[in-house]
Structure formats: C-alpha cells, structure tokens
Short mmCIF file of C-alpha atoms in Angstrom, two decimals:
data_model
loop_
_atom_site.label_atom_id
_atom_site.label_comp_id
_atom_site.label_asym_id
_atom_site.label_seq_id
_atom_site.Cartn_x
_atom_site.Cartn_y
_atom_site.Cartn_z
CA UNK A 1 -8.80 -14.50 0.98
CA UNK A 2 -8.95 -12.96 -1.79
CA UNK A 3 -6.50 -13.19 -4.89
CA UNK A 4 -5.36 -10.13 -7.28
CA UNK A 5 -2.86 -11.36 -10.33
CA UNK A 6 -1.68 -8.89 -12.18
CA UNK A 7 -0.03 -8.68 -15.92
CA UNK A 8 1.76 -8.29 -17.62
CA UNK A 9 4.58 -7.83 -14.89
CA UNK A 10 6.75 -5.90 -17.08
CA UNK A 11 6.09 -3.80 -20.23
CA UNK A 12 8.29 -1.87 -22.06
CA UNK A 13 6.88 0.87 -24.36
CA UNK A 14 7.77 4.43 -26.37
CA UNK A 15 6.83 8.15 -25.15
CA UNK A 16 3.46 8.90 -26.65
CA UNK A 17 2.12 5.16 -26.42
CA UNK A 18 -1.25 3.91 -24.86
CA UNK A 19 -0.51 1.47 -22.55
CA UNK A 20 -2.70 -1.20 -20.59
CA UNK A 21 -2.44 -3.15 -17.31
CA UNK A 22 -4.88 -5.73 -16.63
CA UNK A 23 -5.71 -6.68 -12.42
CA UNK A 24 -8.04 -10.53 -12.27
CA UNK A 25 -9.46 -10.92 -8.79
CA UNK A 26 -9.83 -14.78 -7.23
CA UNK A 27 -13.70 -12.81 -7.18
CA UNK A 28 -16.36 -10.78 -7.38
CA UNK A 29 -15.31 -7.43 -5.56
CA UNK A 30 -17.42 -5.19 -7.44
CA UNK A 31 -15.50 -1.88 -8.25
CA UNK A 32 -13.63 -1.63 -4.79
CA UNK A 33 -10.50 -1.78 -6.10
CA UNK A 34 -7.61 0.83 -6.10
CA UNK A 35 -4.23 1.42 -8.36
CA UNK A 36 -1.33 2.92 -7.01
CA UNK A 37 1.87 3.78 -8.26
CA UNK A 38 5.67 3.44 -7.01
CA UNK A 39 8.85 5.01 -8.25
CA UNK A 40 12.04 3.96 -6.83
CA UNK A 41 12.76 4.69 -3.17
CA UNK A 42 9.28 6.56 -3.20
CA UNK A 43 6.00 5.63 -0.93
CA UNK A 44 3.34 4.26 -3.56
CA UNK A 45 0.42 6.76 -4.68
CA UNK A 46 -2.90 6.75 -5.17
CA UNK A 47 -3.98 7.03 -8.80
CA UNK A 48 -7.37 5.59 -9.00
CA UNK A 49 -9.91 4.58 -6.46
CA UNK A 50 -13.65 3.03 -7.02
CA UNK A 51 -11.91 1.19 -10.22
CA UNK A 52 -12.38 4.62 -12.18
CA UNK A 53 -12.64 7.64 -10.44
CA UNK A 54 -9.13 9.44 -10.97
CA UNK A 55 -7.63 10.88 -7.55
CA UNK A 56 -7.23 14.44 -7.13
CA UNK A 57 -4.26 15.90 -9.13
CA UNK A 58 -3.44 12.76 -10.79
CA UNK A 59 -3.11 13.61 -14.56
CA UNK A 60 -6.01 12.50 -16.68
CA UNK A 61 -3.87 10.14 -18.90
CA UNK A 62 -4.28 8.04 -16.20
CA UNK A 63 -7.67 6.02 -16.06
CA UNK A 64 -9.64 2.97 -14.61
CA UNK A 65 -12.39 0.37 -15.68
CA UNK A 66 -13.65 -2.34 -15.00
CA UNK A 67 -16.38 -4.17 -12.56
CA UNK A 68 -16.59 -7.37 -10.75
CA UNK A 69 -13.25 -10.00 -11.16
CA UNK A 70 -11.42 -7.48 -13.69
CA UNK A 71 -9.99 -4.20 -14.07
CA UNK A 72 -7.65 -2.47 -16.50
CA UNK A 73 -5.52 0.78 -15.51
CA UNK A 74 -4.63 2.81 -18.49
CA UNK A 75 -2.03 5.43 -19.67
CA UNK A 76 -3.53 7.38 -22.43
CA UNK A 77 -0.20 8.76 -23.82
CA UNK A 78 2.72 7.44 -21.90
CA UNK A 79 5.15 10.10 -20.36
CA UNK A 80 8.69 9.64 -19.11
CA UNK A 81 7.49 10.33 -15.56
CA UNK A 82 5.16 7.38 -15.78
CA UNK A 83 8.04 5.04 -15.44
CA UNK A 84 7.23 3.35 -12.49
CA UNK A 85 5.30 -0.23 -10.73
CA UNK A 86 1.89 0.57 -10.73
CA UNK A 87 0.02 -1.84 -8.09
CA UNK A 88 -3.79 -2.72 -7.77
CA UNK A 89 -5.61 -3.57 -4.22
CA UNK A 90 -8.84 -4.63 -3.49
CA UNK A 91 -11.23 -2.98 -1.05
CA UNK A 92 -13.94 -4.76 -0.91
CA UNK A 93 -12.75 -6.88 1.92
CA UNK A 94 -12.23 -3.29 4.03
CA UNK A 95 -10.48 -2.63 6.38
CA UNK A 96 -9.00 -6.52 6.06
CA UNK A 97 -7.29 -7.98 4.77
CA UNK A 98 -6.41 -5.60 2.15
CA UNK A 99 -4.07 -7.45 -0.27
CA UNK A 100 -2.03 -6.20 -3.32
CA UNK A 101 -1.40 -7.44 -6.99
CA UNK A 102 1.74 -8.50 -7.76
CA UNK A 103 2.91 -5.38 -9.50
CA UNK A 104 3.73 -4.37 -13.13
CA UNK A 105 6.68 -2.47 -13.84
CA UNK A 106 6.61 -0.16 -16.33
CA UNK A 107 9.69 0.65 -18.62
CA UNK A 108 10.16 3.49 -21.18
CA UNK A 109 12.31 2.54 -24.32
CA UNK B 1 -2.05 19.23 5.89
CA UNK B 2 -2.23 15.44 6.58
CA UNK B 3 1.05 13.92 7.63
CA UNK B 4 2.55 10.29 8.90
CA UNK B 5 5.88 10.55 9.98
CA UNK B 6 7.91 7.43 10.39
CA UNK B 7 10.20 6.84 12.79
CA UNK B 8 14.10 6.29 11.19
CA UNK B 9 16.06 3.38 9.84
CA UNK B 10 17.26 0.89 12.58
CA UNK B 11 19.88 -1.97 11.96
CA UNK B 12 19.64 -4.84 14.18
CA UNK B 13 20.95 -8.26 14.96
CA UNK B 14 18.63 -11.30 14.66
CA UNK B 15 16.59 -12.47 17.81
CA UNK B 16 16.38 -8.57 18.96
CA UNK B 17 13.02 -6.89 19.18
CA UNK B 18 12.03 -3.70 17.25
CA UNK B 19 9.07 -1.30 17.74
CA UNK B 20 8.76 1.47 14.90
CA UNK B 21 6.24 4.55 14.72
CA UNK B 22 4.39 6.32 12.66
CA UNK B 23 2.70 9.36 13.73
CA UNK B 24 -0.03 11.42 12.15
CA UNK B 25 -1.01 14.79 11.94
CA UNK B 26 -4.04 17.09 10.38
CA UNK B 27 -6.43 14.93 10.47
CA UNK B 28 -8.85 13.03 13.60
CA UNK B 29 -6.23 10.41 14.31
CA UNK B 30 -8.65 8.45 16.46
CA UNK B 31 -11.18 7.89 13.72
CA UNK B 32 -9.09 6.62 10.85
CA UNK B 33 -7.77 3.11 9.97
CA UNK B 34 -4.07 3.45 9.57
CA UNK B 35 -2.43 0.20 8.03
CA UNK B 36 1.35 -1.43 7.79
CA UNK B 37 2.35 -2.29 4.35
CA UNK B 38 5.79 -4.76 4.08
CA UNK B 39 8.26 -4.05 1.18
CA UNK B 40 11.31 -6.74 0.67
CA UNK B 41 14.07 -5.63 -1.20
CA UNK B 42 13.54 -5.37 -4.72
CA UNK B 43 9.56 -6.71 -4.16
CA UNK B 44 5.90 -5.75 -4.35
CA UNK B 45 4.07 -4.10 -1.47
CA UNK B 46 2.40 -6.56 0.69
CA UNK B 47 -0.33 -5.87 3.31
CA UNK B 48 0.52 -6.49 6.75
CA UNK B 49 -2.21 -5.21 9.07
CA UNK B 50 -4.56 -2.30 9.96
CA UNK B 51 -5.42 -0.58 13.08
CA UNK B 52 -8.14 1.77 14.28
CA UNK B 53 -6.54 3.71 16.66
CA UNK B 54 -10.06 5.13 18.55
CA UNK B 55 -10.64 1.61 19.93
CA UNK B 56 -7.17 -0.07 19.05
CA UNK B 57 -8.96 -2.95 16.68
CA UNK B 58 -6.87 -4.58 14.96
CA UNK B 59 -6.35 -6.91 11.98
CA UNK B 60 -3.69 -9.13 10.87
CA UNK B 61 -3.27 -10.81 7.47
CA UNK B 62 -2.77 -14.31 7.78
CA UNK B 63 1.05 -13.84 6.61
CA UNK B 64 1.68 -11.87 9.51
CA UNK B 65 -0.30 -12.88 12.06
CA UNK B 66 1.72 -13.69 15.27
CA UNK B 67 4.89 -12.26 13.48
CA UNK B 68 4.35 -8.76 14.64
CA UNK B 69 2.27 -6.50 16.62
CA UNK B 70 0.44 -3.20 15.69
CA UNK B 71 -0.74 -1.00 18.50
CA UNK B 72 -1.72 2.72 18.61
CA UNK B 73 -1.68 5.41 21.34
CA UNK B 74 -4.05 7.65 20.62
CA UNK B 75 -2.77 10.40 23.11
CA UNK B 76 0.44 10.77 21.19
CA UNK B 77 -1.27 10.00 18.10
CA UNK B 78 1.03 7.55 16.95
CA UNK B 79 0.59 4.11 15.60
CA UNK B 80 3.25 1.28 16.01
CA UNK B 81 4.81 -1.95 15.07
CA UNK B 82 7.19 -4.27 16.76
CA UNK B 83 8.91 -7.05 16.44
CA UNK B 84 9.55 -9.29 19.41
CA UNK B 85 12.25 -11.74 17.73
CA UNK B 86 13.71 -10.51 14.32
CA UNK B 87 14.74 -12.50 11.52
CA UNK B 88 16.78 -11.86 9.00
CA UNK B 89 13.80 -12.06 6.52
CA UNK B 90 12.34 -9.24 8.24
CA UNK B 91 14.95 -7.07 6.55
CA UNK B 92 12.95 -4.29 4.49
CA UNK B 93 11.14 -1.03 4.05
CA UNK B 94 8.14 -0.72 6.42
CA UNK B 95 5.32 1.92 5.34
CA UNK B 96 1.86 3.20 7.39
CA UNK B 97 -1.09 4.42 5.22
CA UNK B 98 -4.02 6.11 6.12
CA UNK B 99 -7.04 5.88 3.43
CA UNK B 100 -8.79 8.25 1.63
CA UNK B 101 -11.86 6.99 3.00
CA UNK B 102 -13.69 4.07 3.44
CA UNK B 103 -13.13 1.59 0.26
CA UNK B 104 -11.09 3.67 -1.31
CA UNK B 105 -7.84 3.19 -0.98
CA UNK B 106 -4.70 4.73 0.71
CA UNK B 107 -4.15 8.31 0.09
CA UNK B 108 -1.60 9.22 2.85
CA UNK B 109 1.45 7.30 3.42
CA UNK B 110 4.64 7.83 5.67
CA UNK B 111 8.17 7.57 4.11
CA UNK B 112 8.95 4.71 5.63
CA UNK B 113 10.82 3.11 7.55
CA UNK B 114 13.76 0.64 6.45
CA UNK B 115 14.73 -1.81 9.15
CA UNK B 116 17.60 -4.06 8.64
CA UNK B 117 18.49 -7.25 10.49
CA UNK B 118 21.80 -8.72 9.96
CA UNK B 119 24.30 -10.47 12.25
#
C-alpha cells in the first residue's frame, strides 16, 4: 500500500505569514492527491483536489503543487481561521485503499 | 443539496455489536462510492473502507479488514457499518464521505458519528 508522511506535524506561525506543508508518497501517484482540512469537533474539508486545483469556495490563499512522490499545500497569508490539521490523501489507488497523511496541525501565535 | 446524515452517538459495553448509518440525499445514491473514515481520540483520520452502494462492492483496508462490516441498502439509501464484537479501542468518531468525483477526493461528509465502548 501506499505510504503518505507528512511534515512538519506541527507549525506554529503569525497572522499574515506564508506557510508550507510538505506530503512524500512511498510512490509515484502522479497528481491524485487531495488536502483536506479539520477544525476541532468539525468533519474534515476539501481544500484541494488533483494536487492543485482549489475546490469551490475555498479561499485562494489556499494552494497546491506538486507531481509524482511530493506535494506541498500552501497558505499564502495565514488567517486566524486557518488554524486547523490540514490532511493529504492519495487517489491514485481509487476507490481503495484510500489512505491519509499523518496530519499537520497548524497553530497561530 | 447533497446531504449524509449520520446516525447518533451510542455508548456501549465491550463484546456488544453496533451497526451505525449514514444516509444520503440529493444526489444518485446508487452510483457513488461512499467511504468510512476512523477518528481516535485526539488522532488523524484513517481510512477504513468504501462501498458502492449500486452493486454493494466493497473494500476494506487491510487495518480493518474482518474488524467491521460496511453494507448499503440502496432502497433506503443508506450506507452502514457494524461492529459484531466491540473493543474498547473501537472507541471514536466514525465519519462517511462521498467524493467529489472520481480521483478527487471527498467533498461531502456526514457529522459523524461518535461511538463509545466502555465497561
């Protein structure tokens, strides 16, 4: 099966700041991979799908690259409404298994 | 308006057996994947299974294979999960997801259901 690892796990950062989260898959999945986000006691949602097309009504802060074993979600200027675990899955195994990163939780200071 | 609506929180004792729902709504329930997604306390999401309710298909990630079973009844358009013999470890919040389409990823999700298992 495949493998996602995520990092870091945790970042801390300021209001304003760009901030990057990196997903490594065990291999090649092309861009079939997904990022989601979770705030507390809240189902995740979908940010990005295709590694970089931005769901609709997500806010364009928010973006995806990458191709092949890594990917890199992005917040362009973070907000204090971003604070949250964002997670990344891979669909290029669709429909299974469908397995998630660990999760990176992100803190604003 | 696409909807899943889980069923509610249960508490139970260890060895009992469990089945939770999830039902959709404004969409062709028979012709969409709909997946189970585990959440321990205080942990990442981790992918359980996926149905496709038109043919009941089903797949199991190796974690949970044997654990549990998903099912589907496509005249009530609802999608299930049970437990025949709960553990303690079970204990946690239990989510369906339906995807956007395809490969790329889950748009819908219920609000899930938290099941807790303690003598």
């Amino acid at each position: 099966d495949i493998q996602l690892t995520q990092s870091p796990s945790f970042l801390s950062a300021f209001v304003g700041d760009r901030v990057t989260i990196t997903c490594r898959t065990s291999q090649d999945i092309y861009s079939y991979l997904a990022w989601y986000q979770q705030k507390p006691g809240k189902a995740p949602k979908l940010l990005i799908y295709a590694a970089s097309s931005l769901q609709s009504g997500v806010p364009p802060r928010f973006s995806g690259s990458g191709s092949g074993t890594e990917f890199t979600l992005t917040i362009s200027s973070l907000q204090p409404e971003d604070s949250a675990t964002y997670y990344c899955q891979q669909l290029y195994s669709y429909p299974a298994p469908l397995p998630f990163g660990g999760g990176t939780k992100v803190e604003i200071k | 308006e696409v909807q899943l609506v889980q069923s509610g929180a249960e508490v139970k004792k260890p060895g009992e057996s469990l089945k939770i729902s999830c039902k959709g709504s404004g969409y062709k329930f028979s012709s969409q994947w709909i997946a189970w997604v585990r959440q321990m306390p205080g942990k990442g999401l981790e992918w359980m299974g996926i149905i496709y309710p038109g043919d009941s298909d089903t797949k199991y990630s190796p974690s949970f294979q044997g654990q549990v079973t998903i099912s589907a009844d496509k005249s009530s358009n609802t999608v299930y999960l049970q437990w025949s013999s709960l553990k303690a470890s079970d204990s946690a919040m239990y989510y369906c997801a339906k995807p956007l389409g395809g490969w790329f990823g889950f748009d819908d999700w219920g609000q899930g259901t938290l099941v807790t298992v303690s003598s």
